Every structure is written in structure tokens, then in C-alpha cells.
Tab-separated table of C-alpha atoms in Angstrom:
chain	number	residue	atom	x	y	z
A	385	MET	CA	44.006	-61.899	-12.690
A	386	THR	CA	41.863	-62.217	-15.799
A	387	GLU	CA	39.851	-65.090	-14.294
A	388	SER	CA	39.296	-63.067	-11.126
A	389	THR	CA	38.090	-60.096	-13.174
A	390	GLN	CA	35.740	-62.324	-15.139
A	391	GLN	CA	34.332	-63.789	-11.929
A	392	LEU	CA	33.736	-60.315	-10.495
A	393	SER	CA	32.123	-59.205	-13.749
A	394	GLY	CA	29.890	-62.285	-13.761
A	395	ALA	CA	28.891	-61.719	-10.132
A	396	SER	CA	28.129	-58.068	-10.879
A	397	CYS	CA	25.980	-59.031	-13.879
A	398	GLY	CA	24.204	-61.631	-11.745
A	399	ARG	CA	23.413	-59.074	-9.045
A	400	LYS	CA	22.232	-56.580	-11.667
A	401	ALA	CA	19.979	-59.204	-13.256
A	402	SER	CA	18.552	-60.076	-9.832
A	403	VAL	CA	17.827	-56.419	-9.106
A	404	HIS	CA	16.065	-55.985	-12.460
A	405	SER	CA	14.177	-59.214	-11.835
A	406	LEU	CA	12.846	-57.938	-8.505
A	407	LEU	CA	12.056	-54.536	-10.037
A	408	VAL	CA	9.980	-56.219	-12.755
A	409	ILE	CA	8.065	-58.115	-10.060
A	410	GLY	CA	7.562	-54.872	-8.123
A	411	ALA	CA	6.293	-53.063	-11.225
A	412	ALA	CA	3.850	-55.871	-11.998
A	413	VAL	CA	2.664	-55.922	-8.368
A	414	LEU	CA	1.809	-52.210	-8.513
A	415	LEU	CA	0.044	-52.477	-11.882
A	416	LEU	CA	-1.943	-55.617	-11.143
A	417	GLY	CA	-2.382	-54.696	-7.473
A	418	LEU	CA	-4.228	-51.467	-8.264
A	419	VAL	CA	-6.648	-53.255	-10.596
A	420	THR	CA	-7.157	-56.195	-8.226
A	421	ALA	CA	-7.679	-53.925	-5.217
A	422	VAL	CA	-10.487	-52.092	-7.022
A	423	TYR	CA	-11.941	-55.471	-8.001
A	424	LEU	CA	-11.762	-56.881	-4.463
A	425	ASN	CA	-12.897	-53.931	-2.349
A	426	ALA	CA	-16.593	-54.078	-3.182
A	427	GLY	CA	-17.534	-52.564	0.182
A	428	PHE	CA	-15.439	-49.414	-0.251
A	429	LEU	CA	-16.574	-49.080	-3.858
A	430	ALA	CA	-20.250	-49.446	-2.961
A	431	ASN	CA	-19.999	-46.551	-0.492
A	432	TRP	CA	-18.163	-44.342	-2.990
A	433	ILE	CA	-20.628	-45.127	-5.785
A	434	ARG	CA	-23.559	-44.365	-3.474
A	435	ASP	CA	-22.022	-41.005	-2.506
A	436	ALA	CA	-21.257	-40.112	-6.138
A	437	VAL	CA	-24.411	-41.364	-7.864
A	438	GLY	CA	-26.955	-41.730	-5.054
A	439	LEU	CA	-28.020	-45.281	-5.894
A	440	TRP	CA	-29.482	-47.793	-3.451
A	441	PHE	CA	-27.094	-50.455	-2.176
A	442	SER	CA	-29.281	-53.121	-3.787
A	443	THR	CA	-28.770	-51.512	-7.214
A	444	ILE	CA	-25.035	-51.163	-6.606
A	445	THR	CA	-24.858	-54.835	-5.586
A	446	ILE	CA	-26.526	-55.825	-8.866
A	447	LEU	CA	-23.989	-53.753	-10.831
A	448	GLN	CA	-21.082	-55.289	-8.905
A	449	THR	CA	-22.458	-58.777	-9.538
A	450	LEU	CA	-22.718	-58.021	-13.265
A	451	MET	CA	-19.097	-56.816	-13.246
A	452	LEU	CA	-18.019	-60.077	-11.598
A	453	LEU	CA	-19.914	-62.058	-14.233
A	454	VAL	CA	-18.287	-60.111	-17.086
A	455	ASN	CA	-14.895	-60.737	-15.471
A	456	LEU	CA	-15.605	-64.428	-14.989
A	457	VAL	CA	-16.831	-64.956	-18.559
A	458	THR	CA	-13.789	-63.126	-19.951
A	459	ILE	CA	-11.197	-65.280	-18.135
A	460	PRO	CA	-11.755	-68.421	-20.282
A	461	LEU	CA	-11.898	-66.137	-23.341
A	462	CYS	CA	-8.385	-64.982	-22.396
A	463	SER	CA	-7.278	-68.599	-22.699
A	464	TRP	CA	-8.111	-68.417	-26.418
A	465	LEU	CA	-6.820	-64.846	-26.831
A	466	THR	CA	-3.337	-65.844	-25.614
A	467	LEU	CA	-2.964	-67.925	-28.798
A	468	LYS	CA	-3.904	-64.954	-31.006
A	469	PHE	CA	-2.088	-62.103	-29.268
A	470	SER	CA	1.004	-61.827	-27.082
A	471	ASP	CA	0.390	-61.948	-23.351
A	472	PHE	CA	2.083	-58.547	-22.985
A	473	LYS	CA	-0.332	-56.886	-25.444
A	474	LEU	CA	-3.247	-58.436	-23.599
A	475	PHE	CA	-1.935	-57.190	-20.256
A	476	VAL	CA	-1.450	-53.632	-21.537
A	477	THR	CA	-4.891	-53.610	-23.177
A	478	GLY	CA	-6.546	-54.844	-20.003
A	479	TYR	CA	-4.751	-52.300	-17.823
A	480	VAL	CA	-5.691	-49.410	-20.137
A	481	PHE	CA	-9.315	-50.573	-20.133
A	482	CYS	CA	-9.330	-50.695	-16.321
A	483	THR	CA	-7.827	-47.218	-15.975
A	484	ALA	CA	-10.308	-45.841	-18.509
A	485	GLY	CA	-13.122	-47.582	-16.651
A	486	ILE	CA	-12.139	-46.036	-13.315
A	487	LEU	CA	-11.832	-42.541	-14.826
A	488	GLY	CA	-15.125	-43.022	-16.660
A	489	MET	CA	-16.868	-43.594	-13.327
A	490	PHE	CA	-15.788	-40.061	-12.358
A	491	PHE	CA	-16.537	-38.273	-15.633
A	492	PHE	CA	-19.810	-40.102	-16.380
A	493	PRO	CA	-21.635	-40.686	-13.078
A	494	GLY	CA	-24.975	-42.430	-13.349
A	495	ILE	CA	-26.294	-45.903	-14.096
A	496	ALA	CA	-25.398	-45.704	-17.810
A	497	GLY	CA	-21.836	-44.657	-16.992
A	498	LEU	CA	-21.466	-47.408	-14.395
A	499	VAL	CA	-22.731	-50.059	-16.810
A	500	ILE	CA	-20.366	-48.960	-19.588
A	501	PHE	CA	-17.247	-48.119	-17.592
A	502	TYR	CA	-17.487	-50.272	-14.452
A	503	VAL	CA	-19.453	-53.348	-15.510
A	504	LEU	CA	-18.224	-53.723	-19.100
A	505	LEU	CA	-14.903	-51.872	-19.432
A	506	PHE	CA	-13.464	-52.590	-15.983
A	507	GLY	CA	-14.984	-56.081	-15.809
A	508	PHE	CA	-13.425	-57.041	-19.149
A	509	GLY	CA	-10.114	-55.276	-18.514
A	510	SER	CA	-9.586	-56.739	-15.042
A	511	ALA	CA	-9.809	-60.240	-16.541
A	512	VAL	CA	-7.543	-59.505	-19.520
A	513	CYS	CA	-4.777	-58.092	-17.303
A	514	GLY	CA	-5.482	-60.545	-14.475
A	515	TYR	CA	-3.154	-62.801	-12.525
A	516	ALA	CA	-2.807	-65.525	-15.169
A	517	ILE	CA	-1.799	-63.079	-17.914
A	518	ALA	CA	0.396	-60.967	-15.620
A	519	LEU	CA	2.310	-64.012	-14.390
A	520	SER	CA	2.859	-65.258	-17.952
A	521	VAL	CA	4.290	-61.820	-18.819
A	522	VAL	CA	6.643	-61.709	-15.838
A	523	LEU	CA	8.006	-65.275	-15.657
A	524	PRO	CA	10.016	-65.233	-18.939
A	525	ILE	CA	11.660	-61.927	-17.970
A	526	ILE	CA	12.849	-62.671	-14.444
A	527	ASN	CA	15.416	-65.062	-13.022
A	528	GLU	CA	14.029	-68.552	-12.562
A	529	LYS	CA	14.945	-68.434	-8.858
A	530	HIS	CA	12.468	-65.565	-8.418
A	531	ALA	CA	9.547	-67.419	-10.055
A	532	GLY	CA	8.077	-68.433	-6.696
A	533	ILE	CA	8.293	-64.876	-5.374
A	534	ALA	CA	6.557	-63.590	-8.512
A	535	ALA	CA	3.779	-66.174	-8.240
A	536	ALA	CA	3.168	-65.361	-4.565
A	537	ALA	CA	3.481	-61.580	-4.871
A	538	LEU	CA	1.218	-61.251	-7.913
A	539	ILE	CA	-1.587	-63.417	-6.545
A	540	SER	CA	-1.625	-61.433	-3.289
A	541	CYS	CA	-0.866	-57.983	-4.754
A	542	GLY	CA	-4.492	-56.898	-4.389
A	543	ASN	CA	-4.233	-57.528	-0.647
A	544	ILE	CA	-0.961	-55.576	-0.516
A	545	ILE	CA	-2.406	-52.496	-2.236
A	546	SER	CA	-5.678	-52.775	-0.303
A	547	LEU	CA	-3.874	-52.731	3.047
A	548	ILE	CA	-1.999	-49.542	2.116
A	549	LEU	CA	-4.087	-47.519	-0.327
A	550	PHE	CA	-7.743	-48.048	0.496
A	551	PRO	CA	-7.677	-47.054	4.198
A	552	ILE	CA	-5.980	-43.813	3.072
A	553	LEU	CA	-8.618	-43.216	0.394
A	554	GLN	CA	-11.376	-43.944	2.897
A	555	GLY	CA	-9.861	-41.352	5.232
A	556	VAL	CA	-9.568	-38.562	2.638
A	557	GLU	CA	-12.843	-39.404	0.852
A	558	THR	CA	-14.902	-37.670	3.539
A	559	GLU	CA	-13.028	-34.407	2.869
A	560	LEU	CA	-13.498	-34.535	-0.922
A	561	PRO	CA	-16.485	-33.885	-3.184
A	562	ALA	CA	-18.457	-37.013	-4.065
A	563	GLY	CA	-16.800	-39.149	-6.728
A	564	GLN	CA	-13.344	-37.543	-6.452
A	565	VAL	CA	-11.896	-40.822	-5.183
A	566	PHE	CA	-12.393	-42.332	-8.667
A	567	LEU	CA	-10.391	-39.466	-10.154
A	568	ILE	CA	-7.594	-40.163	-7.652
A	569	LEU	CA	-7.584	-43.871	-8.519
A	570	GLY	CA	-7.549	-43.048	-12.229
A	571	ILE	CA	-4.630	-40.641	-11.830
A	572	ILE	CA	-2.713	-43.290	-9.870
A	573	GLY	CA	-3.403	-45.689	-12.747
A	574	LEU	CA	-2.021	-43.167	-15.247
A	575	CYS	CA	1.061	-42.571	-13.074
A	576	PHE	CA	1.786	-46.313	-13.157
A	577	LEU	CA	1.874	-46.398	-16.992
A	578	PRO	CA	5.693	-45.875	-17.169
A	579	LEU	CA	6.039	-49.186	-15.310
A	580	ILE	CA	4.567	-50.896	-18.384
A	581	TYR	CA	7.316	-49.354	-20.509
A	582	TYR	CA	9.943	-50.641	-18.062
A	583	ILE	CA	8.530	-54.172	-18.285
A	584	PHE	CA	8.473	-53.827	-22.084
A	585	ARG	CA	12.177	-52.856	-22.123
A	586	ARG	CA	13.129	-55.776	-19.910
A	587	ARG	CA	11.019	-58.084	-22.058
A	588	LYS	CA	12.879	-57.021	-25.203
A	589	GLN	CA	16.222	-57.626	-23.511
A	590	ALA	CA	15.305	-61.036	-22.119
A	591	ALA	CA	16.770	-63.727	-24.359
A	592	ASP	CA	14.350	-66.397	-23.181
A	593	ALA	CA	11.361	-64.169	-23.996
A	594	VAL	CA	12.725	-63.644	-27.514
A	595	MET	CA	13.250	-67.378	-27.971
A	596	GLU	CA	9.726	-68.041	-26.766
A	597	GLN	CA	8.314	-65.546	-29.276
A	598	LYS	CA	10.270	-67.195	-32.094
A	599	LYS	CA	9.048	-70.590	-31.005
A	600	ASN	CA	5.465	-69.387	-30.993
A	601	LYS	CA	5.837	-67.996	-34.514
A	602	ALA	CA	7.560	-71.085	-35.825
A	603	ALA	CA	5.164	-73.603	-34.316
A	604	PRO	CA	1.707	-72.098	-33.705
A	605	ILE	CA	-0.471	-74.037	-31.297
A	606	SER	CA	-4.196	-74.440	-31.798
A	607	PHE	CA	-6.635	-74.148	-28.930
A	608	ARG	CA	-8.205	-77.420	-30.041
A	609	SER	CA	-4.938	-79.328	-29.575
A	610	ILE	CA	-4.409	-77.827	-26.117
A	611	ALA	CA	-8.011	-78.557	-25.123
A	612	LYS	CA	-7.625	-82.158	-26.251
A	613	GLU	CA	-4.446	-82.473	-24.195
A	614	ILE	CA	-5.719	-80.977	-20.945
A	615	PHE	CA	-9.342	-82.135	-20.924
A	616	THR	CA	-8.196	-85.750	-21.176
A	617	SER	CA	-5.728	-85.335	-18.306
A	618	ARG	CA	-6.637	-86.043	-14.685
A	619	ARG	CA	-3.984	-83.560	-13.571
A	620	PHE	CA	-5.941	-80.687	-15.129
A	621	TYR	CA	-9.060	-81.535	-13.124
A	622	LEU	CA	-7.008	-81.935	-9.957
A	623	LEU	CA	-5.434	-78.505	-10.480
A	624	CYS	CA	-8.924	-77.073	-11.028
A	625	LEU	CA	-10.120	-78.652	-7.763
A	626	LEU	CA	-7.111	-77.303	-5.867
A	627	SER	CA	-7.623	-73.858	-7.389
A	628	PHE	CA	-11.366	-73.808	-6.612
A	629	THR	CA	-10.786	-74.938	-3.023
A	630	PHE	CA	-8.006	-72.395	-2.571
A	631	GLY	CA	-10.255	-69.585	-3.861
A	632	LEU	CA	-12.986	-70.764	-1.513
A	633	LEU	CA	-10.681	-70.680	1.515
A	634	VAL	CA	-8.894	-67.414	0.768
A	635	THR	CA	-12.127	-65.503	0.188
A	636	ALA	CA	-14.123	-67.117	3.023
A	637	PRO	CA	-12.981	-64.771	5.852
A	638	SER	CA	-14.098	-61.635	3.985
A	639	GLY	CA	-17.414	-63.351	3.259
A	640	ASN	CA	-18.322	-64.891	6.627
A	641	MET	CA	-15.990	-63.397	9.227
A	642	VAL	CA	-18.041	-60.198	9.467
A	643	HIS	CA	-21.173	-62.177	10.338
A	644	THR	CA	-19.564	-64.730	12.643
A	645	SER	CA	-17.543	-62.142	14.566
A	646	GLU	CA	-20.629	-60.023	15.183
A	647	VAL	CA	-22.970	-62.917	16.036
A	648	TYR	CA	-20.657	-65.194	18.048
A	649	TYR	CA	-18.125	-62.743	19.493
A	650	GLY	CA	-19.965	-59.405	19.517
A	651	LEU	CA	-17.165	-57.555	17.717
A	652	SER	CA	-17.680	-54.176	16.094
A	653	ALA	CA	-17.149	-53.537	12.381
A	654	GLY	CA	-13.878	-51.722	13.160
A	655	GLU	CA	-12.507	-54.630	15.189
A	656	THR	CA	-13.494	-57.093	12.467
A	657	SER	CA	-11.782	-54.907	9.856
A	658	LEU	CA	-8.597	-54.954	11.951
A	659	PHE	CA	-8.648	-58.754	12.165
A	660	LEU	CA	-9.212	-59.002	8.411
A	661	SER	CA	-6.230	-56.706	7.818
A	662	LEU	CA	-4.032	-58.912	10.019
A	663	TYR	CA	-5.319	-61.971	8.157
A	664	SER	CA	-4.397	-60.397	4.796
A	665	LEU	CA	-0.985	-59.334	6.087
A	666	LEU	CA	-0.125	-62.849	7.279
A	667	TYR	CA	-1.364	-64.315	3.997
A	668	VAL	CA	0.864	-61.959	1.984
A	669	VAL	CA	3.989	-62.334	4.148
A	670	PHE	CA	3.900	-66.127	4.312
A	671	GLY	CA	3.092	-66.323	0.604
A	672	ILE	CA	6.213	-64.373	-0.321
A	673	LEU	CA	8.336	-66.363	2.152
A	674	ALA	CA	7.038	-69.582	0.590
A	675	GLY	CA	7.778	-68.171	-2.855
A	676	ILE	CA	11.450	-67.829	-1.918
A	677	PHE	CA	11.824	-71.509	-1.035
A	678	ILE	CA	9.214	-73.315	-3.139
A	679	LEU	CA	11.498	-73.877	-6.141
A	680	LYS	CA	13.667	-76.056	-3.897
A	681	VAL	CA	10.708	-78.364	-3.239
A	682	ARG	CA	11.037	-81.504	-5.355
A	683	SER	CA	7.332	-82.370	-5.467
A	684	LYS	CA	5.063	-79.331	-5.403
A	685	MET	CA	2.038	-81.630	-5.546
A	686	LEU	CA	3.158	-83.320	-2.316
A	687	TYR	CA	3.840	-79.871	-0.837
A	688	ALA	CA	0.317	-78.673	-1.716
A	689	GLY	CA	-1.293	-81.916	-0.524
A	690	VAL	CA	0.365	-81.746	2.897
A	691	LEU	CA	-0.593	-78.088	3.377
A	692	PHE	CA	-4.199	-78.700	2.315
A	693	ALA	CA	-4.332	-81.591	4.821
A	694	ILE	CA	-3.087	-79.294	7.611
A	695	VAL	CA	-5.664	-76.638	6.673
A	696	ALA	CA	-8.379	-79.330	6.694
A	697	LEU	CA	-7.426	-80.245	10.273
A	698	LEU	CA	-7.358	-76.604	11.372
A	699	HIS	CA	-10.686	-75.982	9.649
A	700	ILE	CA	-12.358	-78.507	11.987
A	701	GLY	CA	-12.031	-75.871	14.725
A	702	TYR	CA	-14.874	-73.898	13.105
A	703	PHE	CA	-17.320	-76.623	14.168
A	704	PHE	CA	-16.737	-75.875	17.864
A	705	ASP	CA	-17.556	-72.859	20.007
A	706	GLU	CA	-14.032	-71.525	20.355
A	707	PRO	CA	-13.146	-68.561	22.572
A	708	LEU	CA	-12.353	-65.367	20.677
A	709	ALA	CA	-8.584	-65.621	21.174
A	710	LEU	CA	-8.444	-69.265	20.071
A	711	GLY	CA	-10.725	-68.618	17.090
A	712	MET	CA	-8.586	-65.710	15.856
A	713	ILE	CA	-5.331	-67.632	16.382
A	714	ASN	CA	-6.769	-70.528	14.372
A	715	LEU	CA	-7.798	-68.119	11.605
A	716	PHE	CA	-4.346	-66.511	11.476
A	717	ILE	CA	-2.591	-69.898	11.346
A	718	ILE	CA	-4.836	-70.879	8.430
A	719	ALA	CA	-3.934	-67.578	6.726
A	720	ALA	CA	-0.237	-68.434	7.067
A	721	PHE	CA	-0.699	-71.903	5.553
A	722	LEU	CA	-2.858	-70.547	2.722
A	723	GLY	CA	-0.111	-68.036	2.004
A	724	CYS	CA	2.330	-70.938	1.749
A	725	ILE	CA	-0.008	-72.712	-0.689
A	726	ASN	CA	-0.654	-69.743	-2.985
A	727	PRO	CA	2.394	-69.921	-5.331
A	728	SER	CA	2.219	-73.699	-5.757
A	729	ILE	CA	-0.784	-74.126	-8.075
A	730	SER	CA	0.444	-71.743	-10.780
A	731	LEU	CA	3.972	-73.194	-10.675
A	732	MET	CA	2.609	-76.763	-10.872
A	733	THR	CA	0.637	-75.760	-13.964
A	734	ARG	CA	3.742	-74.265	-15.562
A	735	GLU	CA	5.812	-77.373	-14.798
A	736	TRP	CA	3.108	-79.552	-16.330
A	737	VAL	CA	2.407	-77.738	-19.636
A	738	GLY	CA	5.606	-75.687	-20.050
A	739	PRO	CA	6.029	-71.915	-20.507
A	740	VAL	CA	4.603	-71.766	-24.051
A	741	LYS	CA	1.160	-73.138	-23.115
A	742	PHE	CA	1.143	-71.775	-19.573
A	743	ALA	CA	-1.030	-68.684	-20.093
A	744	THR	CA	-3.591	-70.603	-22.169
A	745	VAL	CA	-3.990	-73.415	-19.641
A	746	TYR	CA	-3.640	-71.408	-16.445
A	747	CYS	CA	-6.416	-68.996	-17.454
A	748	LEU	CA	-8.793	-71.959	-17.161
A	749	VAL	CA	-7.300	-73.121	-13.857
A	750	TYR	CA	-7.381	-69.571	-12.470
A	751	MET	CA	-11.044	-69.227	-13.460
A	752	MET	CA	-11.777	-71.963	-10.912
A	753	LEU	CA	-10.084	-69.879	-8.205
A	754	ARG	CA	-12.370	-66.961	-9.025
A	755	LEU	CA	-15.378	-69.302	-9.043
A	756	GLY	CA	-14.405	-70.509	-5.580
A	757	GLY	CA	-14.256	-66.939	-4.312
A	758	ILE	CA	-17.636	-66.068	-5.793
A	759	ALA	CA	-19.184	-69.271	-4.436
A	760	THR	CA	-18.070	-68.670	-0.865
A	761	ILE	CA	-19.286	-65.058	-0.817
A	762	PHE	CA	-22.605	-65.406	-2.609
A	763	LEU	CA	-23.688	-68.928	-1.680
A	764	GLY	CA	-22.412	-68.589	1.890
A	765	GLY	CA	-24.069	-65.184	2.170
A	766	ILE	CA	-27.384	-66.452	0.790
A	767	TRP	CA	-27.377	-69.428	3.168
A	768	TYR	CA	-26.605	-67.199	6.167
A	769	ALA	CA	-29.321	-64.723	5.170
A	770	GLN	CA	-31.876	-67.540	4.979
A	771	PHE	CA	-30.919	-69.702	7.960
A	772	ARG	CA	-28.579	-67.568	10.125
A	773	ASP	CA	-26.127	-70.451	10.286
A	774	PHE	CA	-22.756	-71.237	8.722
A	775	MET	CA	-22.462	-74.908	9.661
A	776	VAL	CA	-23.623	-76.245	6.279
A	777	PRO	CA	-21.175	-74.035	4.280
A	778	PHE	CA	-18.391	-74.963	6.743
A	779	THR	CA	-19.200	-78.658	6.260
A	780	LEU	CA	-19.096	-78.372	2.469
A	781	GLU	CA	-15.791	-76.492	2.701
A	782	GLU	CA	-14.352	-79.205	4.950
A	783	ILE	CA	-15.366	-81.936	2.482
A	784	LEU	CA	-13.758	-80.056	-0.419
A	785	ILE	CA	-10.533	-79.357	1.498
A	786	ALA	CA	-10.220	-82.981	2.585
A	787	ALA	CA	-10.913	-84.225	-0.964
A	788	ALA	CA	-8.338	-81.818	-2.412
A	789	ALA	CA	-5.742	-82.915	0.147
A	790	VAL	CA	-6.315	-86.646	-0.382
A	791	LEU	CA	-6.306	-86.441	-4.191
A	792	ALA	CA	-3.195	-84.227	-4.206
A	793	LEU	CA	-1.347	-86.649	-1.912
A	794	ILE	CA	-2.344	-89.628	-4.085
A	795	ALA	CA	-1.176	-87.789	-7.221
A	796	ALA	CA	2.084	-86.842	-5.484
A	797	VAL	CA	2.803	-90.445	-4.459
A	798	ARG	CA	2.166	-91.636	-8.025
A	799	GLU	CA	4.392	-88.880	-9.392
A	800	ILE	CA	7.242	-89.781	-7.031
A	801	ARG	CA	6.939	-93.488	-7.901
A	802	ARG	CA	6.942	-92.693	-11.628
A	803	LYS	CA	10.064	-90.555	-11.314
A	804	LYS	CA	11.818	-93.281	-9.330
A	805	ALA	CA	10.877	-95.867	-11.961
A	806	GLU	CA	12.161	-93.601	-14.738
A	807	ALA	CA	15.412	-93.005	-12.849
A	808	ALA	CA	15.839	-96.754	-12.289
A	809	GLY	CA	15.183	-97.406	-15.984
A	810	GLN	CA	17.810	-94.869	-17.035
A	811	LYS	CA	20.400	-96.440	-14.725
A	812	ALA	CA	19.608	-99.872	-16.109
């Protein structure tokens, strides 16, 4: 009877821990998702800034580019900051900066206000509370079996919030005075602040997080030692290539689909927006589904290599004049496979360097993802504006995808052989 009671108590505690684990992921998705959605939706933001301030789109584009540069420069700085401050403090600081930046755009309209609050404050804050830091906060708190779900949900949380929140804001914005949408976003950011306290409480109660903090205090790690370790490792450069290629592919539809759908298929902006929403939805759903099962995969490098190879084959379809239905089906299948890839790179980094160094190293790997996104939008856009053709960008993408797939498969084969040799040596 006692054993039965203990088993029931253990099962109840396990279910309770799983619920709290999923709630922590949900809280982080809302917090990071709001910030990432504002970061990603440059088109919506440009319209709202124009209505509130009356600037030309060219000026707004310059400001948005400066914000992206501030964000990009701050990401590698975060790699160093994680050794000086706890990842949780960095996340909270970044989120507060972002909320203040959004509210500042309402209270201080004008170029000076946009430079201070949008370019500097939001640009810096969105990097400090970005995906790499958020994931390093969440992983020690949750059950290990939910790590894949956390990795997938957090990297796609901006898409999740964008699909729900921004169409609503776009609908009500026409009925509100100019600039009020920034006040609404800021209030939503303030309403999410209690979620930070919930994560803080769970962090204090998590034994593994406490042990990690003690370990960090007992054995401080210098950035120089980490840099020496990773910059002399081929795996680091492979992870950077995979991350850059992934960022290139995930961002490409929002960068070139508008042009290609209008030029080749004659679609309206509304129809293109619908297809982009379906693309984002498939990416999110398949990413979370992959996150559920990815921890059961023995070689995540082999997993990523195979999926990149499949995407490379599907990507060849862009070189042919496909009918609309076939072109959209191909795009949606690619979205599903990219969703399956998305949790793998962060989890491979964590397996390689361990939880203590994860935030420091992954900030650098994640920077490559952001660089890939910027490259596909700006370089692809510049090329299309000059030559009205996407074949050269598509060709470069295809070369990068194929290279990433081949190198990942080679690394996976070597890893499997090494593990087999180690297992054989232990048996001997």
C-alpha cells in the first residue's frame, strides 16, 4: 500500500513538473514572441511610423536598417555579457529595454525619439533578450524531455505572435489616432511582466539551475578560454554555416515571395500575405512537432544533414517555371522541413559545449542565423531591384544548402564512427 502511494505521489509530482515546464515555455514564448514580432514585422511598423511621425518610407527604412545593425552588433556582445551577468538578468534587462523602447515611440514621436527608443533602446534590448539568451534561461528550468519543444517554440515564437496579434492591430489601427498602436504594444509588454516573475520563481525552485549557478561561481570561465576552444574547432564553423543557411532559407519567402508572386503569378498583396501566413503556420507547427521527438534522435547532426539535403532537392524547383499550385505546394513542403530543422542547431550546440557554456557559444552561432536573414532580404532585394531577376540569389542559396547538407552528413558519419570506436574500446 505504501509503495502504491509513493508511486501515485511520484506520478503526480511528475505531471505537476511537466505542467510547470510547459507553462514556463509558454511564458517565455509570449515574452520573447512580442519582442521578436515587433522586430520581424518591418512592413507593419513602417506604416505605423509613417502615420505617427509622417516620415518618408526611405527614411523609415534607414532607421529600421540602423536598428538591425545595433541588434546584430549586440548579439556577439551578449556572448561576453553572459560570463559577467546571469542569463536571467540579461533577459529581464533586454525585455524592459524593449518595452520602454516601444512606449517611447508613442510618447516621443519624431526622428530623435525613433533613434533613441527604436534604433538604440529596442535594437539593443531585442538582442539582449533574444533567442539565445531566452533559451539558456528556459532550458535549466524545464524537464529535459521538453527541451526540443522549447527550442522549436522559442525560435518560432515571433511567427506565432505575428500570426495572431499583428493582423488584429492592423485592423484596429485605422480606427485609432496615429501612433496609438505603439501604446497598445507597450501596454501588452507591461501586462506580460508578471510572466517574468513566474519564470524567476521556477528558476529559484529548479535544483539544476541552482547547481549551475554554484558551478559558475566556483569555476568562472573566461571568454578567452571559450574562444580558444571554439575557434579551433571545425564543429563551431559547421554550426555557423548551418545557422547562416537556415536563417537564409527561413527569411527568404518574406524577402522574395512578394516579388516573385506578383511578377510570375500575378497575385495581389492580400493573396501573397495569405500564403506567407500559411507558410509561417506550417513552419511553427512542424517545428513544435519535431521538438517533441528530436531528443529521441541519436545523431542530430545526421538528422540536420538529411533534412538540409531534402530541402536542397526541393529548392531546385525554383529554377523551373512551376504552375502556381505546384510552386506553393513546394514552398509549403520546404516550410515543413525547415520547421523540423529549427530546434536541431541550438540543441547540437548545447550537446557540444554543455549547459554552462551554451549561452556564450550559441550567441555567436545565432548571430549567423540573423546574418543569413539580413543577407537574403537586403542582398536579394538589391539584386532584384537592379536586375529584376532572382536566379543568381537562388543559385547561391542552392550552393550553400548543398554545402551545408554535405558537410553535416560527413560530420555525422565521422561522429557515428567515433562513437562506435569508443563503444568497442570500452567493451574491450
